[in-house]
mmCIF file of C-alpha atoms in Angstrom:
data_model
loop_
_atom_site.group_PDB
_atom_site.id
_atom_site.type_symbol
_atom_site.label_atom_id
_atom_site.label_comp_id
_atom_site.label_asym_id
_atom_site.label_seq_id
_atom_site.Cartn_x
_atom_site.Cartn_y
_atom_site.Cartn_z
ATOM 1 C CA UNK O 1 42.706 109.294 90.286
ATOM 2 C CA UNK O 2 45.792 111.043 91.105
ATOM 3 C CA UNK O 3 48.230 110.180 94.420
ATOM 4 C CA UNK O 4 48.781 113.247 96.745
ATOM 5 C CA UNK O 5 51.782 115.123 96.400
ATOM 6 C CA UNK O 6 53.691 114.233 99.575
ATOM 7 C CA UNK O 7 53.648 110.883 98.694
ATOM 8 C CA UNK O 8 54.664 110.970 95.326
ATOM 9 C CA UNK O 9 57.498 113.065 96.680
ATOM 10 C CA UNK O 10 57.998 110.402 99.337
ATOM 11 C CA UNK O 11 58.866 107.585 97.014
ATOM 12 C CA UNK O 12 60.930 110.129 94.427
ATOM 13 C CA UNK O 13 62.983 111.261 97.804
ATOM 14 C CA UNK O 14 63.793 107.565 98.446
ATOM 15 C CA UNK O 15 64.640 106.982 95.377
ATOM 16 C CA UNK O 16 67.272 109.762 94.748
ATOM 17 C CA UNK O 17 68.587 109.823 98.243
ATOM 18 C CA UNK O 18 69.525 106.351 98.176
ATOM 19 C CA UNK O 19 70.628 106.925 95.042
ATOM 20 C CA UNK O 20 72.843 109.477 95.528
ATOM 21 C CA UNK O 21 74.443 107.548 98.660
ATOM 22 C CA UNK O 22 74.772 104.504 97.029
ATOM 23 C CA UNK O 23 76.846 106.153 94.485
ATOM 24 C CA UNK O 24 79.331 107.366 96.899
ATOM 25 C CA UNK O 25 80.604 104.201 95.978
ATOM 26 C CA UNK O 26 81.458 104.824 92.628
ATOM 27 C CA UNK O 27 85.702 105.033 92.475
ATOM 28 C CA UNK O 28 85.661 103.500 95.926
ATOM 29 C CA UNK O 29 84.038 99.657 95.666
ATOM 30 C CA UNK O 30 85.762 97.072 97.355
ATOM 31 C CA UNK O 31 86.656 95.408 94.068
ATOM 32 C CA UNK O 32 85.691 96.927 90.846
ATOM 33 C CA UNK O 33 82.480 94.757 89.729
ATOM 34 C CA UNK O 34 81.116 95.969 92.687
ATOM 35 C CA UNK O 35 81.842 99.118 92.222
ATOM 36 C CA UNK O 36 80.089 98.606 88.869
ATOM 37 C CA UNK O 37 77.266 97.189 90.794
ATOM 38 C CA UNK O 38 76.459 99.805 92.621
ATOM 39 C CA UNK O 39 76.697 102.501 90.015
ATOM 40 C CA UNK O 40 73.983 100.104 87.989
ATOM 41 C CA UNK O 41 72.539 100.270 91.113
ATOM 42 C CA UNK O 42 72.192 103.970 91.923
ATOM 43 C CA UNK O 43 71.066 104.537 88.287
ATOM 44 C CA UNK O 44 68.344 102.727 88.313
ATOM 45 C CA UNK O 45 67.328 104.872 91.755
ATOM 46 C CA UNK O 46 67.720 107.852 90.017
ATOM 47 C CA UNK O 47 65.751 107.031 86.813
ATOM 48 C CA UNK O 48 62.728 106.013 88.986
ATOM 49 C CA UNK O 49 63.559 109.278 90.765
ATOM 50 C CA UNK O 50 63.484 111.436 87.601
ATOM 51 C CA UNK O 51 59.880 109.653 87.008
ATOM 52 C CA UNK O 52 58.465 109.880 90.252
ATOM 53 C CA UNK O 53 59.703 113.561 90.004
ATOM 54 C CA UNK O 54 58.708 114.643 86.772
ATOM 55 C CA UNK O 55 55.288 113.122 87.648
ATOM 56 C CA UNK O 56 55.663 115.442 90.962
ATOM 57 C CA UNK O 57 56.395 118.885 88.783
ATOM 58 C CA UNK O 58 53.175 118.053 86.915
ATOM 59 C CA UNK O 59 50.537 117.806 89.955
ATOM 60 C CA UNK O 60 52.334 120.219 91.301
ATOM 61 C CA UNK O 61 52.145 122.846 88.479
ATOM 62 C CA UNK O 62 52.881 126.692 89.002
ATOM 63 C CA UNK O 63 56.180 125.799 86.934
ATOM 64 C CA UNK O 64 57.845 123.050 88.748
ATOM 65 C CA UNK O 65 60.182 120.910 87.354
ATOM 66 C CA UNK O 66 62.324 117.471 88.088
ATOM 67 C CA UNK O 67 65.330 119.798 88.826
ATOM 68 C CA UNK O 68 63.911 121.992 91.230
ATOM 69 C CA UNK O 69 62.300 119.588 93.180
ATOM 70 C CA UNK O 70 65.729 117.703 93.479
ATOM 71 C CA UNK O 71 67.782 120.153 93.752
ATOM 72 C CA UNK O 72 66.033 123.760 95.450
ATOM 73 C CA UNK O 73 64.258 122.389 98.259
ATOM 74 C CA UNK O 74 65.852 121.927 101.501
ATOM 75 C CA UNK O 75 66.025 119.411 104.308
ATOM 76 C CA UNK O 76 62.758 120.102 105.801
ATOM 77 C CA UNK O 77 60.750 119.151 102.409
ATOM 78 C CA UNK O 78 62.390 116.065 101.938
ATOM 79 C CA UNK O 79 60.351 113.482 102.407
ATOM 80 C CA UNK O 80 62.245 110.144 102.264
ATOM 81 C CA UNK O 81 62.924 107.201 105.112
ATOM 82 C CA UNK O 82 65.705 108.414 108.218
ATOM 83 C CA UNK O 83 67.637 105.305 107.074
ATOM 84 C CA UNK O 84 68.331 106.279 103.426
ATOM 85 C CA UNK O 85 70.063 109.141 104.366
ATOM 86 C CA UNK O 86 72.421 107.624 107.361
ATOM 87 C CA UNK O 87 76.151 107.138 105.646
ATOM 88 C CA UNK O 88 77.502 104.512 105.188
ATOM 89 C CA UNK O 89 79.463 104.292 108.719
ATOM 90 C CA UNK O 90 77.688 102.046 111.155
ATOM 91 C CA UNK O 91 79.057 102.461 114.625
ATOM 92 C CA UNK O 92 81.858 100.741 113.516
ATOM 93 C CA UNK O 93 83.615 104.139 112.609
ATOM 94 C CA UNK O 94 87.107 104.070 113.985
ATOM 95 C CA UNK O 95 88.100 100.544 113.743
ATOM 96 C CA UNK O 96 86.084 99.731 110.135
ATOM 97 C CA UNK O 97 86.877 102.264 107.324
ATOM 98 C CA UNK O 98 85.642 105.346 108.913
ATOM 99 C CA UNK O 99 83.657 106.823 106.074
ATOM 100 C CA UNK O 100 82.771 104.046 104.413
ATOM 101 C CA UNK O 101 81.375 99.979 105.544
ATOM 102 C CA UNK O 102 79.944 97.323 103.287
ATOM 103 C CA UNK O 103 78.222 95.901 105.260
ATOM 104 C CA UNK O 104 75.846 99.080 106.188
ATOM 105 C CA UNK O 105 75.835 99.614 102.345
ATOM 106 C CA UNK O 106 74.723 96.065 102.163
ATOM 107 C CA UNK O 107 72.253 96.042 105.530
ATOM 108 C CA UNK O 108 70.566 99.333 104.350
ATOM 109 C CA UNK O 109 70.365 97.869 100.315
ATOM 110 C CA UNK O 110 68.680 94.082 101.417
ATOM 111 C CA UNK O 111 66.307 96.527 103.451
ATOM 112 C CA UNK O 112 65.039 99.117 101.216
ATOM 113 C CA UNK O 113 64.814 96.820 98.628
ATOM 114 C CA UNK O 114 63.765 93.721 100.676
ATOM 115 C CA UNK O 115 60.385 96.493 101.291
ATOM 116 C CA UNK O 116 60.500 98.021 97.651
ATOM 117 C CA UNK O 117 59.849 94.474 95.625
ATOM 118 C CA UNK O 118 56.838 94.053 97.687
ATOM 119 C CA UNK O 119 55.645 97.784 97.132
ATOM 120 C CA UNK O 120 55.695 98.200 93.704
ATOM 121 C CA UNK O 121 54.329 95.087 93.361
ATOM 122 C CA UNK O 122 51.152 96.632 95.538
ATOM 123 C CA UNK O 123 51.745 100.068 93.672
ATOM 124 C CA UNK O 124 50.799 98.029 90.486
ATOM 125 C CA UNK O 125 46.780 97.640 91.697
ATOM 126 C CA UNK O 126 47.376 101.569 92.157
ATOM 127 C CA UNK O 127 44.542 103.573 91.013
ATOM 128 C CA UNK O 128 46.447 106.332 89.350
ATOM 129 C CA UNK O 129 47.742 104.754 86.149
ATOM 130 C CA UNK O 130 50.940 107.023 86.002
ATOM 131 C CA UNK O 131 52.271 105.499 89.618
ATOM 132 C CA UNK O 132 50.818 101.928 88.581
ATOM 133 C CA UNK O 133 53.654 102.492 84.992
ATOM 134 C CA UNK O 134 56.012 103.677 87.334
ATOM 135 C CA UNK O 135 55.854 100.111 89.034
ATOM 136 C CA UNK O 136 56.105 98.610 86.540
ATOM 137 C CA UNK O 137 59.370 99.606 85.124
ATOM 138 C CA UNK O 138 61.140 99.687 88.843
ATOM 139 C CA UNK O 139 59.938 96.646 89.912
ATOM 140 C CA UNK O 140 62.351 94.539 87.608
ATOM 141 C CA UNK O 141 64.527 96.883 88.779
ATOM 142 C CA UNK O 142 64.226 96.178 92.218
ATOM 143 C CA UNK O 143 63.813 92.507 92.073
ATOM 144 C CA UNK O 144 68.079 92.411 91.418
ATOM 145 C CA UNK O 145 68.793 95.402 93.811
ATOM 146 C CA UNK O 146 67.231 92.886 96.587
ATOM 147 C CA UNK O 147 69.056 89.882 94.465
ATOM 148 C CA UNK O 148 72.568 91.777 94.720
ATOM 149 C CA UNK O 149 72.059 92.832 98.255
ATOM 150 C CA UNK O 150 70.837 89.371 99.686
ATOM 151 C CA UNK O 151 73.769 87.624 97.988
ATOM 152 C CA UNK O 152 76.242 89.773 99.728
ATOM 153 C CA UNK O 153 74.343 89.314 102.942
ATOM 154 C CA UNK O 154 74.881 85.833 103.070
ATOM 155 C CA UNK O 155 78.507 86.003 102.194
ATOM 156 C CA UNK O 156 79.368 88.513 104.191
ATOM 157 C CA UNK O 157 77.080 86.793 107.176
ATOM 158 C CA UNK O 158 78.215 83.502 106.712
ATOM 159 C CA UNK O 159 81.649 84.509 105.782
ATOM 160 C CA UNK O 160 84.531 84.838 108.069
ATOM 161 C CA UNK O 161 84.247 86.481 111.768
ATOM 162 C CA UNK O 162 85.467 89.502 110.983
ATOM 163 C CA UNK O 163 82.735 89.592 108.349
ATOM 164 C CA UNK O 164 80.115 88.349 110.300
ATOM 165 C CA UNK O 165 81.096 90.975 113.018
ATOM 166 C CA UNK O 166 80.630 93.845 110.771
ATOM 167 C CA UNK O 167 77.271 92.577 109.317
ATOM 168 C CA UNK O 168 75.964 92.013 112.796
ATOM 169 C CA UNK O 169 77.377 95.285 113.658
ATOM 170 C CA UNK O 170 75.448 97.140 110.608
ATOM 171 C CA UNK O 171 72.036 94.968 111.401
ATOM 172 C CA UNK O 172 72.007 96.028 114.760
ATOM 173 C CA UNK O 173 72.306 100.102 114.290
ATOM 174 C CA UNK O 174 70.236 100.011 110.721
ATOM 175 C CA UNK O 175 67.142 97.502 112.624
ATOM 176 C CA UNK O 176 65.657 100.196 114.723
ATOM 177 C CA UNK O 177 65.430 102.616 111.484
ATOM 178 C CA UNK O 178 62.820 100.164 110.028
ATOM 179 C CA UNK O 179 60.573 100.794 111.875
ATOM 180 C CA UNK O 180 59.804 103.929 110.063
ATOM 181 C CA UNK O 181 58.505 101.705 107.645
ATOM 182 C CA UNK O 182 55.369 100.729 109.661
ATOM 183 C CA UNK O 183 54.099 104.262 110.881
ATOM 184 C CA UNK O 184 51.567 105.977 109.048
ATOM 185 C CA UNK O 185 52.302 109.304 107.616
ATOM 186 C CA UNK O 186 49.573 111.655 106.758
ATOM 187 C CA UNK O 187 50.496 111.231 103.022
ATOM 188 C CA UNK O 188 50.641 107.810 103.131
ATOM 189 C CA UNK O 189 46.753 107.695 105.044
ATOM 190 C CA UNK O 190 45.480 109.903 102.110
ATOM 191 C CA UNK O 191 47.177 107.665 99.324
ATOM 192 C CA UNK O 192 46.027 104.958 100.630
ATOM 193 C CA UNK O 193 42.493 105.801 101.162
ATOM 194 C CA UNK O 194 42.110 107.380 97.559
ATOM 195 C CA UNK O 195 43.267 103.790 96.732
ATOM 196 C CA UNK O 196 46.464 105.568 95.053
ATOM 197 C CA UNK O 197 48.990 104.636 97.885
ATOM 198 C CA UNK O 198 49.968 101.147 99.451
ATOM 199 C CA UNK O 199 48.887 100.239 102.810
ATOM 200 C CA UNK O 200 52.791 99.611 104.079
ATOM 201 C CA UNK O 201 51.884 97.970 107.019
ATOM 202 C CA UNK O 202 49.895 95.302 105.268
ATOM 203 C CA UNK O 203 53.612 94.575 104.040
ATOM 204 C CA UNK O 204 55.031 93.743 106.715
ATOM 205 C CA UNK O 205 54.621 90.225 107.688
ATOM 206 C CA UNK O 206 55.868 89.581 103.918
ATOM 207 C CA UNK O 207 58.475 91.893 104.607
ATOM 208 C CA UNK O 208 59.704 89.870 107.377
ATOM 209 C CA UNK O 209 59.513 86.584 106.163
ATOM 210 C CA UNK O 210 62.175 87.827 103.218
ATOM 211 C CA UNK O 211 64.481 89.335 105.866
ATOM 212 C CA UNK O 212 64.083 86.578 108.048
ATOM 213 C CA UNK O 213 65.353 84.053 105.374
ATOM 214 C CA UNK O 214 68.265 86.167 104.699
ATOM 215 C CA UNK O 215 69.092 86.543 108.063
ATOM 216 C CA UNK O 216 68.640 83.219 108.743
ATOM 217 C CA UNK O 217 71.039 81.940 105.572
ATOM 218 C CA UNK O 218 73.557 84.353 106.723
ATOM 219 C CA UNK O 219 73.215 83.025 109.692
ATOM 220 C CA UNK O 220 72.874 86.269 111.789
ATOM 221 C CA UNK O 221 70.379 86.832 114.475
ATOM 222 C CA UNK O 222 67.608 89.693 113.808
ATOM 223 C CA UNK O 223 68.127 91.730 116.768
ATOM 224 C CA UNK O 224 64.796 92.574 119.187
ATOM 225 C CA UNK O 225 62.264 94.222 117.557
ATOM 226 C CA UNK O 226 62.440 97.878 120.238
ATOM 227 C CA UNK O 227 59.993 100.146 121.602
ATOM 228 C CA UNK O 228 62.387 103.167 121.463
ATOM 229 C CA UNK O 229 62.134 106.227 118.871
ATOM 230 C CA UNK O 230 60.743 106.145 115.410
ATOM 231 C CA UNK O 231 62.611 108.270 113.043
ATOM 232 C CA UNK O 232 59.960 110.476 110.988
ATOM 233 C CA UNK O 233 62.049 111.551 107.804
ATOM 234 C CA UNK O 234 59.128 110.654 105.455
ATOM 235 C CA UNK O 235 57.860 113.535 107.613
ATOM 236 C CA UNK O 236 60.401 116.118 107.006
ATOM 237 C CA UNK O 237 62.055 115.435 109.990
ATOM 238 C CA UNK O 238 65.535 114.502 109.552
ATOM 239 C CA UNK O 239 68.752 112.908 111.001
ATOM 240 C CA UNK O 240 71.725 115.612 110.573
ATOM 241 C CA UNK O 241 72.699 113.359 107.832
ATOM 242 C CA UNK O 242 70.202 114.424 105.262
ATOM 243 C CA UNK O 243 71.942 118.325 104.940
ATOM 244 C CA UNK O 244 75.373 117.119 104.212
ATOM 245 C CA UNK O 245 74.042 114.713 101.517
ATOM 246 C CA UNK O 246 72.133 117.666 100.095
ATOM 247 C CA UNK O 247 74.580 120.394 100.411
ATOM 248 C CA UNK O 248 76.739 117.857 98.083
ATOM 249 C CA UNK O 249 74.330 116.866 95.413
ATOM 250 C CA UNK O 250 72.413 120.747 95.350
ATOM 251 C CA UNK O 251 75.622 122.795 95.447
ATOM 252 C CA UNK O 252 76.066 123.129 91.795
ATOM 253 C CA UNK O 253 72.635 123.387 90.938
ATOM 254 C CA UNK O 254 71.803 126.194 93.834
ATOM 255 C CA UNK O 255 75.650 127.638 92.662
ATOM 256 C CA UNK O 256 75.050 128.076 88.966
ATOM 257 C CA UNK O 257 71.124 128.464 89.058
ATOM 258 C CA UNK O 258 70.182 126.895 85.169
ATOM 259 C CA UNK O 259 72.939 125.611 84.220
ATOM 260 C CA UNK O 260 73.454 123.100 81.569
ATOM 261 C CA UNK O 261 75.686 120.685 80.392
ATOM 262 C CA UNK D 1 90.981 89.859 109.175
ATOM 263 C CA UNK D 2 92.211 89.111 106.198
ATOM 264 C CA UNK D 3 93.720 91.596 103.861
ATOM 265 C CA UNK D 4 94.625 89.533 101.320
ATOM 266 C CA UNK D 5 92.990 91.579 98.044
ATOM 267 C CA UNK D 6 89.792 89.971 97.039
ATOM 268 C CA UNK D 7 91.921 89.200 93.112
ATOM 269 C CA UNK D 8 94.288 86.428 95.108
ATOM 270 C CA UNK D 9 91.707 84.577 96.686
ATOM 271 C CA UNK D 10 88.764 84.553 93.614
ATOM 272 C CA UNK D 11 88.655 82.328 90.885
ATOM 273 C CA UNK D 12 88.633 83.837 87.925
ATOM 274 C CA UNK D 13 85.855 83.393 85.588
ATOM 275 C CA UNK D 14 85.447 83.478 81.756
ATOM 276 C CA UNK D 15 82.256 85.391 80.671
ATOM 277 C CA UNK D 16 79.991 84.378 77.361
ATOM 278 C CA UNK D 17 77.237 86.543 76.095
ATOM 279 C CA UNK D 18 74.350 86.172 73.715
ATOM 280 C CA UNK D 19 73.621 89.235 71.903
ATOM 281 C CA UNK D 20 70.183 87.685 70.218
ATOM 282 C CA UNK D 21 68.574 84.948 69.948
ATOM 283 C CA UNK D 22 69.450 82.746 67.805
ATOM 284 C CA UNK D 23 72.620 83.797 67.867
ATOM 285 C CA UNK D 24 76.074 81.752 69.697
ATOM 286 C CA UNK D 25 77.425 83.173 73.112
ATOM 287 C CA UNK D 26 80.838 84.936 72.654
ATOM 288 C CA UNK D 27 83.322 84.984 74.644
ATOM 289 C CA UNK D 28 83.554 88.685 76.268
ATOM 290 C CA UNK D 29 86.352 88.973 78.681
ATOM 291 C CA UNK D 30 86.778 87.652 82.258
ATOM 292 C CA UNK D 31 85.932 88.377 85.877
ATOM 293 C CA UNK D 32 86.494 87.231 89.569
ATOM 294 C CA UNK D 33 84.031 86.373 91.718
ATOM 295 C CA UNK D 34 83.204 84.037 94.404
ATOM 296 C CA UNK D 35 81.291 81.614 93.240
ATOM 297 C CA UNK D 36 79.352 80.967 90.343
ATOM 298 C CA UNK D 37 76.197 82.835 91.297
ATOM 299 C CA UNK D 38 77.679 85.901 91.582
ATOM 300 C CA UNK D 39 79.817 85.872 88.794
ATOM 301 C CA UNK D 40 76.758 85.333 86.532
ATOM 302 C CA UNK D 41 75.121 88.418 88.302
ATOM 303 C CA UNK D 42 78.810 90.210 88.107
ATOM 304 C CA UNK D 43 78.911 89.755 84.997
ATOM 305 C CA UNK D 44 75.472 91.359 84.090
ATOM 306 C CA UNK D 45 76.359 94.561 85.644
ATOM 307 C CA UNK D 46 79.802 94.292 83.920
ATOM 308 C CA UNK D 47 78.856 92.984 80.338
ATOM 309 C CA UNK D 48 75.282 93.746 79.640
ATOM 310 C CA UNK D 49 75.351 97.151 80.856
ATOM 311 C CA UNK D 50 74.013 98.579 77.237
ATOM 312 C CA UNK D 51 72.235 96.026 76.432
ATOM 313 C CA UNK D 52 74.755 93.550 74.926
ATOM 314 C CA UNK D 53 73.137 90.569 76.006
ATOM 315 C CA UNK D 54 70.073 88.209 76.283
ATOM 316 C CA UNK D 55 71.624 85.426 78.245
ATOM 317 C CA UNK D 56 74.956 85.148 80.019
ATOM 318 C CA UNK D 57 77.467 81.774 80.448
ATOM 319 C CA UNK D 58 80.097 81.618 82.929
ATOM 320 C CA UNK D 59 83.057 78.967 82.937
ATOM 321 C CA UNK D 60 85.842 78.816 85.719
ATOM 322 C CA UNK D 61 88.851 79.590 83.784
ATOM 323 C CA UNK D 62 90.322 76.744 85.095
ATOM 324 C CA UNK D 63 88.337 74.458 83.448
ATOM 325 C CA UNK D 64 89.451 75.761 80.110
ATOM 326 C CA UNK D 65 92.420 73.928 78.434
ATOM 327 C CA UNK D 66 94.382 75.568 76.121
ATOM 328 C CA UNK D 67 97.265 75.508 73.847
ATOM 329 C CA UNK D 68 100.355 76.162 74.554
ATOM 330 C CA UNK D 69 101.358 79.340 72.123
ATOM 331 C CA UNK D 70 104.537 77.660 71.093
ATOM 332 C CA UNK D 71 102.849 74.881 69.507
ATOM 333 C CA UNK D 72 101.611 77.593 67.344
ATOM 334 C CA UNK D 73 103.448 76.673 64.630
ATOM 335 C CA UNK D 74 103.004 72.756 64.142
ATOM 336 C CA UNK D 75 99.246 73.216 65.176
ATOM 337 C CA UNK D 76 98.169 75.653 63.081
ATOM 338 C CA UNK D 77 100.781 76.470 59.571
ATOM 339 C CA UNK D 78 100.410 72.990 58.340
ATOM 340 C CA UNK D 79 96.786 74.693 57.234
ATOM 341 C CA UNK D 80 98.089 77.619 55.621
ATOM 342 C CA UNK D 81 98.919 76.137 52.086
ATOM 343 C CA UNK D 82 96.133 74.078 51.416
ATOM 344 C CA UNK D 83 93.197 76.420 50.254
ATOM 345 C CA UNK D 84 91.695 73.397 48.479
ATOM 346 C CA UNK D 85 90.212 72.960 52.057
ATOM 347 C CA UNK D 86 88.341 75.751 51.288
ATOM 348 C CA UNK D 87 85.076 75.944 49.395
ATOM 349 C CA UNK D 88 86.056 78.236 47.440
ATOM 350 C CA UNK D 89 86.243 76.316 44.186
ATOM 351 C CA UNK D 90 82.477 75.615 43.761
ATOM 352 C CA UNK D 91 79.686 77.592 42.220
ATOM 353 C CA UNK D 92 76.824 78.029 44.651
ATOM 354 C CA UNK D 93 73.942 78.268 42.675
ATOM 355 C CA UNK D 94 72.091 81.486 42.878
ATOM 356 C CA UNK D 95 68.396 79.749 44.784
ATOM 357 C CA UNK D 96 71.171 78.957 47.573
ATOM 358 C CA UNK D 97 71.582 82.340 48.374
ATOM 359 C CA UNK D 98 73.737 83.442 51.187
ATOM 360 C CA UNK D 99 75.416 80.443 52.944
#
């Protein structure tokens, strides 16, 4: 049994765009084993990214490859989560470091990856064997992403006020993007009724109880669960953020069409 | 806030790694971090990044006592002319093998 397209795309596009913004970091960590962190961090995106991709290129056929579906489509055919693609500014800018805050980094990191232990462990039962290997490998992978970001949580949380200022900041403007999480897209309804895909709402009460107990260590409060918009990147449909991350990480590839190195 | 750098206010830790089993921990280098926790997970992005390890120690350089490098000389020359201390003067016998 094979997983639709879209939603093979979906998890590559996660994968690679949080990826690529987590290694915005690299040169610029706070200190530098957690610069090192993150690097470790982003690499580990991108390999499951080259998987999920190269996997991609083959049910896609007609000559498509890892590269071109990373780096020739645009905005609109991207298919990962709103919040992966948000920089790493919360609303902070101006009085934080403008371009770049922790404690989003952080926020966004314990999210993704609080959700991401519990869906590869689903993806495992997956019936198409090539997603189910895929699991396996990121899994362990993910397991310390969500190990690395929860520790900072805490420290940060429970740290000193201006820490725990900037966390609560970050949890308050990231929150409302998780929401995303919960809503059905048509690729995801296929997936999961080919018994491919994971039913991501059946994650959620797990999902909670892990943020919950970080929130609650790092002693911050989990702000109220809103009715307002749901962002639909997984959709195509993006925050302005997306095109700026792309016109960075394609630019060589769309500039120099084949090139190697 | 504080701006004192992160350096001033961390401990500094001393990082072991296995490379096998079977095998001692070695002493690798040395990182700060926070607390112990995270200097074991510091140093597995730091030290074990190609696969140099299979389990990592972590000791607060503080809690390491060392010798003063002056004493160098009363501490360790004494040793240097008596290579009878060595077993060097004995046959091994070939079923030994490599000791």
């Amino acid at each position: 049994m094979k997983a639709p397209l879209d939603y093979v795309l979906h998890l590559a596009d996660n994968s690679l765009i949080l990826g690529q913004r987590n290694a915005e970091w690299c040169g610029h960590g706070p200190i530098l084993e957690e610069d090192i962190a993150l690097a470790n961090i982003s690499l580990d995106l991108i390999g499951q990214a080259r998987l999920l991709y190269q996997y991609a290129a083959e049910l896609k056929g007609g000559g498509a490859t890892e590269d071109k579906l990373a780096y020739l489509r645009g905005s609109r055919e991207f298919r990962n989560y709103t919040l992966l693609e948000l920089p790493h500014s919360g609303p902070l800018s101006g009085y934080a470091r403008a371009d770049r805050d922790y404690a989003t980094t952080i926020v966004r990191n314990f999210f993704f990856s609080a959700l991401m232990v519990l869906y590869w462990e689903a993806l495992l039962q997956s019936k198409d064997e090539q997603l189910a290997a895929i699991a396996e490998k990121s899994i362990k992978e993910v397991r310390y992403h969500l190990r690395h970001a929860r520790d900072w949580l805490v420290k940060l949380g429970d740290g000193t006020e201006a820490s725990h200022a900037r966390m609560r900041s970050a949890l308050e403007h990231l929150m409302p993007y998780t929401k995303e999480f919960w809503v059905s897209s048509p690729a995801e309804s296929q997936a999961v009724a080919n018994g491919t895909g994971v039913d991501v709402a059946s994650l959620r009460s797990q999902w909670d109880a892990i943020v919950n107990d970080g929130l609650n260590e790092a002693t911050l409060i989990r702000p109220q669960d809103t009715s307002g918009y749901v962002t639909q990147g997984k959709e195509g449909v993006h925050s302005e953020h997306l095109d700026y991350v792309l016109a960075e990480m394609q630019s060589l590839a769309r500039q120099y069409p084949n090139a190697t190195w | 806030m504080s701006t004192t750098p992160a350096l001033k206010d961390w401990p500094l830790w001393e990082v072991f790694i296995r490379s096998k089993q079977g095998l001692e921990h070695k002493h690798c280098g040395s990182l700060h971090a926070a607390d112990a926790g995270q200097a074991l997970d510091m140093a597995r992005d730091v030290y074990t990044r190609r696969q140099e390890g299979v389990s990592i120690w972590v000791v607060p350089s503080a809690m390491i006592t060392a010798n003063n490098p002056d004493d160098k000389g009363e501490l360790f020359d004494p040793a240097a002319d008596k290579i009878y201390r060595h077993p060097t003067f004995y046959e091994i016998p070939e079923e030994v093998g490599h000791m």
